[in-house]
Short mmCIF file of C-alpha atoms (C1' of nucleotides) in Angstrom, two decimals:
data_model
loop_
_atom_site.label_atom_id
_atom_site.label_comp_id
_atom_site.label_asym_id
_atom_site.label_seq_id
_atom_site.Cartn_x
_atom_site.Cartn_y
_atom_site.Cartn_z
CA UNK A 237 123.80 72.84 99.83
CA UNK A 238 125.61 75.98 98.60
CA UNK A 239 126.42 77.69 101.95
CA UNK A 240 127.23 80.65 99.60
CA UNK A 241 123.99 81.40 97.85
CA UNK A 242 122.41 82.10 101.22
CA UNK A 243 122.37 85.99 102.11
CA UNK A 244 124.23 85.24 105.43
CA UNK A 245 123.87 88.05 107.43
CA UNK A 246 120.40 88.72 106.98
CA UNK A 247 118.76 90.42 110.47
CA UNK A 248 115.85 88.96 111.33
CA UNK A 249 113.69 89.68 113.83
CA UNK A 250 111.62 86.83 115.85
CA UNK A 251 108.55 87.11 117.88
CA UNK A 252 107.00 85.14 120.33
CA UNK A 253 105.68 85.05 123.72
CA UNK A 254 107.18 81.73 124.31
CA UNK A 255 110.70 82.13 125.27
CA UNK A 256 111.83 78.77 125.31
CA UNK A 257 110.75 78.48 122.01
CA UNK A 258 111.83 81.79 121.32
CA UNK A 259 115.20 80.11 121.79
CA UNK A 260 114.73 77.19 119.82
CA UNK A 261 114.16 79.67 116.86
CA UNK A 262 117.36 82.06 117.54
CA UNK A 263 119.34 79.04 117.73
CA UNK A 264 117.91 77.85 114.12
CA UNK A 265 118.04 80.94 112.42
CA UNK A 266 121.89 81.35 113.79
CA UNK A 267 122.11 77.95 112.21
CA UNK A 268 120.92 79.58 108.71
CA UNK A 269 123.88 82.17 109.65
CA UNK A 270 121.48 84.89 109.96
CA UNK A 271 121.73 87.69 112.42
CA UNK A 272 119.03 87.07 115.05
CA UNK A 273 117.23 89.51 117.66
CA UNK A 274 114.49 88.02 119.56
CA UNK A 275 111.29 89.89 121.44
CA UNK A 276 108.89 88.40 123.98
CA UNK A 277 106.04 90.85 122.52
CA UNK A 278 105.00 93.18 119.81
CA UNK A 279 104.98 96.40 121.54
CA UNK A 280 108.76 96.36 122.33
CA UNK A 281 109.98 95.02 119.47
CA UNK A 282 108.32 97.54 117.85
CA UNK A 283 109.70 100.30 119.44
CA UNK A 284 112.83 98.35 118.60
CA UNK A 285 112.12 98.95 115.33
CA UNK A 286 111.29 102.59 115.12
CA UNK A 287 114.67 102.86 117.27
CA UNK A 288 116.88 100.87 114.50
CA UNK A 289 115.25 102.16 111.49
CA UNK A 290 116.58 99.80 108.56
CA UNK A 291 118.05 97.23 110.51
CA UNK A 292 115.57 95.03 109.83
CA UNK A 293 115.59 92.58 107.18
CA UNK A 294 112.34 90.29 107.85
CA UNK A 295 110.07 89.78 110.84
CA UNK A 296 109.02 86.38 112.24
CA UNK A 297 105.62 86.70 114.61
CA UNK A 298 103.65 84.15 116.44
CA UNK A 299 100.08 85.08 116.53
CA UNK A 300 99.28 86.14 119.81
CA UNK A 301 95.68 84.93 120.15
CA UNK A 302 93.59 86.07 121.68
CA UNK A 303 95.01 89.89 120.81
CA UNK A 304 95.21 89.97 117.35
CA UNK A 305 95.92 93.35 117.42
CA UNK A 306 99.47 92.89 117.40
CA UNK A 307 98.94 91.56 113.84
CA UNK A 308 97.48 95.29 113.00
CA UNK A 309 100.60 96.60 115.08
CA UNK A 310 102.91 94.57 112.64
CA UNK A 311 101.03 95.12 109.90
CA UNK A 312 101.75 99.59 110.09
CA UNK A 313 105.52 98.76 111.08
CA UNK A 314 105.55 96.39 108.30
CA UNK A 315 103.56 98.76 105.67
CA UNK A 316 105.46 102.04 106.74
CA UNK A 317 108.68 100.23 106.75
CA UNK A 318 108.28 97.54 104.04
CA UNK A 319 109.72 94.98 105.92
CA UNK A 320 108.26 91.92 105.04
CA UNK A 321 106.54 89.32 108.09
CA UNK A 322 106.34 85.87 108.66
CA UNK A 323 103.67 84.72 110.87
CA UNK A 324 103.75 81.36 112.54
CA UNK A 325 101.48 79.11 114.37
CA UNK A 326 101.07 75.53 115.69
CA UNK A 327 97.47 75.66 114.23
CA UNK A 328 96.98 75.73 110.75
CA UNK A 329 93.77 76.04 109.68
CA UNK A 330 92.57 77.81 106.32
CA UNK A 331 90.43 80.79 107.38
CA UNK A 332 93.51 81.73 110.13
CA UNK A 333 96.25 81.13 107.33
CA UNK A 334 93.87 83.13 104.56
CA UNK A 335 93.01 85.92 106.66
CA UNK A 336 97.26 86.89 107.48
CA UNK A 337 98.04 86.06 103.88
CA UNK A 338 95.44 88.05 102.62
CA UNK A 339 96.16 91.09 105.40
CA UNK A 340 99.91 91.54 104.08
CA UNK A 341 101.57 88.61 105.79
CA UNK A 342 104.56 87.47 103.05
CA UNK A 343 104.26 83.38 104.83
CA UNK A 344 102.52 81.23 107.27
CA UNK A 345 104.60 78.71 108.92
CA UNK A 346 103.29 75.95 111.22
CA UNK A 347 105.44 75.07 114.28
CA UNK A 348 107.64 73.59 114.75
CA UNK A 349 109.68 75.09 111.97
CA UNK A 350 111.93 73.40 110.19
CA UNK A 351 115.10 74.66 109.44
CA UNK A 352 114.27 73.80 105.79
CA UNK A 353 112.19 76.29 105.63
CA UNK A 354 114.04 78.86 107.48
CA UNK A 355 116.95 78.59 104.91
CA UNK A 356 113.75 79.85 102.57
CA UNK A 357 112.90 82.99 104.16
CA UNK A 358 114.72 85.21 103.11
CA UNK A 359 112.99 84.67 99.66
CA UNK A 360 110.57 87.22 101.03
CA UNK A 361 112.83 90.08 101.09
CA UNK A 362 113.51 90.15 97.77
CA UNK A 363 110.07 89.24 97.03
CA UNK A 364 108.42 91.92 98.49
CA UNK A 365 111.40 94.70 96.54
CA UNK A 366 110.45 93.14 93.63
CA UNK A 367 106.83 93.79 94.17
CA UNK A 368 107.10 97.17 95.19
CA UNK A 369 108.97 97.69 91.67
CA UNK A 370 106.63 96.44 89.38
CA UNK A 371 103.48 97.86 91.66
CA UNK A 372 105.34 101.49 90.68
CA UNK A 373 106.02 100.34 87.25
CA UNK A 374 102.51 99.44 86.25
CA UNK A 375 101.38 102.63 88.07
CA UNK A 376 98.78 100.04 89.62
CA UNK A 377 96.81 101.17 92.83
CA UNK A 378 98.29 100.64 96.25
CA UNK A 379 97.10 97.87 98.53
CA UNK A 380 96.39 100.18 101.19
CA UNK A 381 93.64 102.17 99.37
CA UNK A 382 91.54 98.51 98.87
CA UNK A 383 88.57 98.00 101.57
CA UNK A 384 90.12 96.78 104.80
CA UNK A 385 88.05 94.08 104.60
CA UNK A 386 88.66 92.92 101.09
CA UNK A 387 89.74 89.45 100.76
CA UNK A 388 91.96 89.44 98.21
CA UNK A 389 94.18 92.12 96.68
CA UNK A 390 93.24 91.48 93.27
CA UNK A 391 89.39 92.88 93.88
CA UNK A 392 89.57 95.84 91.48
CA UNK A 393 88.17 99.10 93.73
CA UNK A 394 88.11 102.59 92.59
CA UNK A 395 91.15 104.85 93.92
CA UNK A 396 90.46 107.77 96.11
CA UNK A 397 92.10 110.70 94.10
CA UNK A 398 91.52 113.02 96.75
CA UNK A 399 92.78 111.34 99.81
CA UNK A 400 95.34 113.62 100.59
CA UNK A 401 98.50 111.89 101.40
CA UNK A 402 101.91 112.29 102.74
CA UNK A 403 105.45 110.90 101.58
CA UNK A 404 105.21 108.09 104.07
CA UNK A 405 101.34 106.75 103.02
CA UNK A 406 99.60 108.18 106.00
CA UNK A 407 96.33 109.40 104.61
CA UNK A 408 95.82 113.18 106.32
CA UNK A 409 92.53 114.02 104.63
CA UNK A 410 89.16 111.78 103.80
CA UNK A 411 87.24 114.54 101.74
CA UNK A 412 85.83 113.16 98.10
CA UNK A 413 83.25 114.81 96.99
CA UNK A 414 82.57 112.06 94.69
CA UNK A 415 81.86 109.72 97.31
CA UNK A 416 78.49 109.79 99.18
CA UNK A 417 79.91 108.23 102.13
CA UNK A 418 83.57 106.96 103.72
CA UNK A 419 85.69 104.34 102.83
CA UNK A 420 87.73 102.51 105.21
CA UNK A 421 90.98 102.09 102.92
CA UNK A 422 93.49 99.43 104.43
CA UNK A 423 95.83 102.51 105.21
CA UNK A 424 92.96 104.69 107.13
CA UNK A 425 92.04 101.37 108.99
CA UNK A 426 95.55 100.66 109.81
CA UNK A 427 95.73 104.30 111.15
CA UNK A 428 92.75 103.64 113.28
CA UNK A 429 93.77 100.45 114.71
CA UNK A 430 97.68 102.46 115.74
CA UNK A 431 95.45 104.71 117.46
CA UNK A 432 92.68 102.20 119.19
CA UNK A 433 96.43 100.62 120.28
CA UNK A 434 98.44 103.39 121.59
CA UNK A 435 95.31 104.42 124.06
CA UNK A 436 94.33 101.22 125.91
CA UNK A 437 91.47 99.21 124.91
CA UNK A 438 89.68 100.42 127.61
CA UNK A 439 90.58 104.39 126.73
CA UNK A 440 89.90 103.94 123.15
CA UNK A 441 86.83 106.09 122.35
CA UNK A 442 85.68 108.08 119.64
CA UNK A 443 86.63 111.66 120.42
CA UNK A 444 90.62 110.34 120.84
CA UNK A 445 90.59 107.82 118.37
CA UNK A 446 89.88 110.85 116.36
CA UNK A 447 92.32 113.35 118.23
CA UNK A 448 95.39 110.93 118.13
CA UNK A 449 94.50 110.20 114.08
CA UNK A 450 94.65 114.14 112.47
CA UNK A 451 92.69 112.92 109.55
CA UNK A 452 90.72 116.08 108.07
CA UNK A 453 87.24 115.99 107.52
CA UNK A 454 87.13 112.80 109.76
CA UNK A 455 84.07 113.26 112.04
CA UNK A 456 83.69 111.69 115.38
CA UNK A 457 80.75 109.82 114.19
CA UNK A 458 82.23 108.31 111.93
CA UNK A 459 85.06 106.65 114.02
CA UNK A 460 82.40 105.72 116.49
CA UNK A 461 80.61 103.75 113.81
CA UNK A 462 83.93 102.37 112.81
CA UNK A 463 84.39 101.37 116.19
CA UNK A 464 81.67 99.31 116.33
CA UNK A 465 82.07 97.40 113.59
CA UNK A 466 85.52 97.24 114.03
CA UNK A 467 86.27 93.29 114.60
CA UNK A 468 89.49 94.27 116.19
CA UNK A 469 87.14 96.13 119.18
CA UNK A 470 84.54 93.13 119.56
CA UNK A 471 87.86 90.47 119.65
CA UNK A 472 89.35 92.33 122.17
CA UNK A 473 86.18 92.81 124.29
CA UNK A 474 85.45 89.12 124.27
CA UNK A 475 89.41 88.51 125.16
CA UNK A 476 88.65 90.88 128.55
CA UNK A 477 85.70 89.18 128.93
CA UNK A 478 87.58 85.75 129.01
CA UNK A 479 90.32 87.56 130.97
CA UNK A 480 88.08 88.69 133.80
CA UNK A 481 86.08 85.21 133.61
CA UNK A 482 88.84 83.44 133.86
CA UNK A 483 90.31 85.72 137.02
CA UNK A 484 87.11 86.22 138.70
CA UNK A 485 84.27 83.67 137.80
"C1'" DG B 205 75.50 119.42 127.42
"C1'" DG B 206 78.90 116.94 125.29
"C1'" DT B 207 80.32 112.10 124.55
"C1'" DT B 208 79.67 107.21 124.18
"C1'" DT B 209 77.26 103.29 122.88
"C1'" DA B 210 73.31 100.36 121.57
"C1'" DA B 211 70.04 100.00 118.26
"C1'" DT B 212 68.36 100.76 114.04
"C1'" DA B 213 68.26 102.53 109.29
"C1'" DT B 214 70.07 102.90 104.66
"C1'" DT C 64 77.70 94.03 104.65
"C1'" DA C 65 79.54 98.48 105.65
"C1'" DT C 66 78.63 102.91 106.98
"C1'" DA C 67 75.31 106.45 108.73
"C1'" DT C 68 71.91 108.02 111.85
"C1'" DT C 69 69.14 108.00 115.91
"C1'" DA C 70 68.44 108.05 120.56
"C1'" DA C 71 69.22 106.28 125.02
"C1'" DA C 72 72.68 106.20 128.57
"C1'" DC C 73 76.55 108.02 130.80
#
DNA sequence: GGTTTAATAT
DNA sequence: TATATTAAAC
């Protein structure tokens, strides 16, 4: 192969809770001459990357089941910063693969990777520039204003003209008087989930979710309902429950 | 008496 | 099913 065609240099972040495997991977990737930083979890690579704004090319995360809420953590970083992420796992099954792919993830990899198909990555880079072209281009809707639940991103779903939105995407304002009730857009939920996060799961109640969101127009109620449906909530409720099973049976 | 949550309604 | 409303529980 062409040592030249790959964009050496490329930084790369890499994720996992496994550090001897964390390793394995910065030893690869060095291998594919890109420039490697590795993190043990989400929350400090995170602020790693809010630190180092743009020096960032692509993420690599290992799902950390049972929190999948470092997915959602990702997923803002990722959204805000559009830096594509590659999630990895050593299981493989279709409904875990769909559900990243269809939540923003740009690859699922199954361990052990390959370097094969780390020489690939940086396909996603570009990728994602290139999509973020032609979404402005064709003046087409955002992914974030689609249902949060929405399976695929093709769905057609009306826009909200009136949410009220920054430069950055944050959505600041949920009034449409067109719409008898709320819509939890991708964005919104994503802003939810940042806030659920940055209390603890045990702190994370209506009347802050709310507080730490500045949404206008967003009623208390209507984050408590979200809160119950919220999949994120119940996952992490059964994961303390398993926790404090597990340390006191 | 406000807030949270379970249950129920739409 | 997703969101809203009710009402009990805290």
């Amino acid at each position: 192969m062409d040592q030249a065609l790959w964009p050496s240099g490329l930084r790369v972040l890499v994720i996992d809770n496994n550090s001897s495997y964390l390793s394995v991977m910065e030893e690869l990737l060095i291998k594919c001459s890109y420039k490697v930083t590795t993190y043990k979890n989400v929350r400090e690579a995170m602020s790693f990357i809010y630190g180092n704004q743009q020096t960032v090319d692509l993420i690599i995360c290992d799902v950390f089941f049972p929190t999948e809420d470092s997915l959602l953590i990702l997923q803002e970083v990722t959204s805000k910063f559009g830096i594509p992420t590659v999630i990895m796992s050593s299981n493989g099954d279709t409904a875990t693969v769909m559900k990243y792919i269809t939540n923003g993830a740009s690859d699922f990899l199954i361990k052990p990777l390959r370097i094969e198909e780390l020489k690939n990555i940086w396909q996603h880079v570009f990728r994602k520039q290139i999509g973020a072209e032609h979404r402005k281009c064709n003046n087409a809707e955002h992914v974030d204003q689609l249902p949060y639940r929405t399976m695929g991103i093709t769905e057609a779903t009306a826009t909200l003209d009136s949410e009220i939105r920054e430069n950055n995407g944050t959505v600041t304002d949920i009034r449409d008087l067109r719409k008898s009730r709320l819509s939890w857009t991708m964005q919104l939920h994503r802003q939810f989930i940042a806030a659920v996060n940055s209390l603890g799961s045990d702190k994370a109640v209506p009347n802050k979710i709310l507080e730490i969101m500045k949404v206008k127009h967003l009623t208390r109620e209507q984050v408590a309902s979200h809160l119950q449906a919220s999949p994120e909530k119940f996952e992490s409720k059964i994961a303390q429950r398993w926790r404090s099973f597990i340390i006191e049976p």
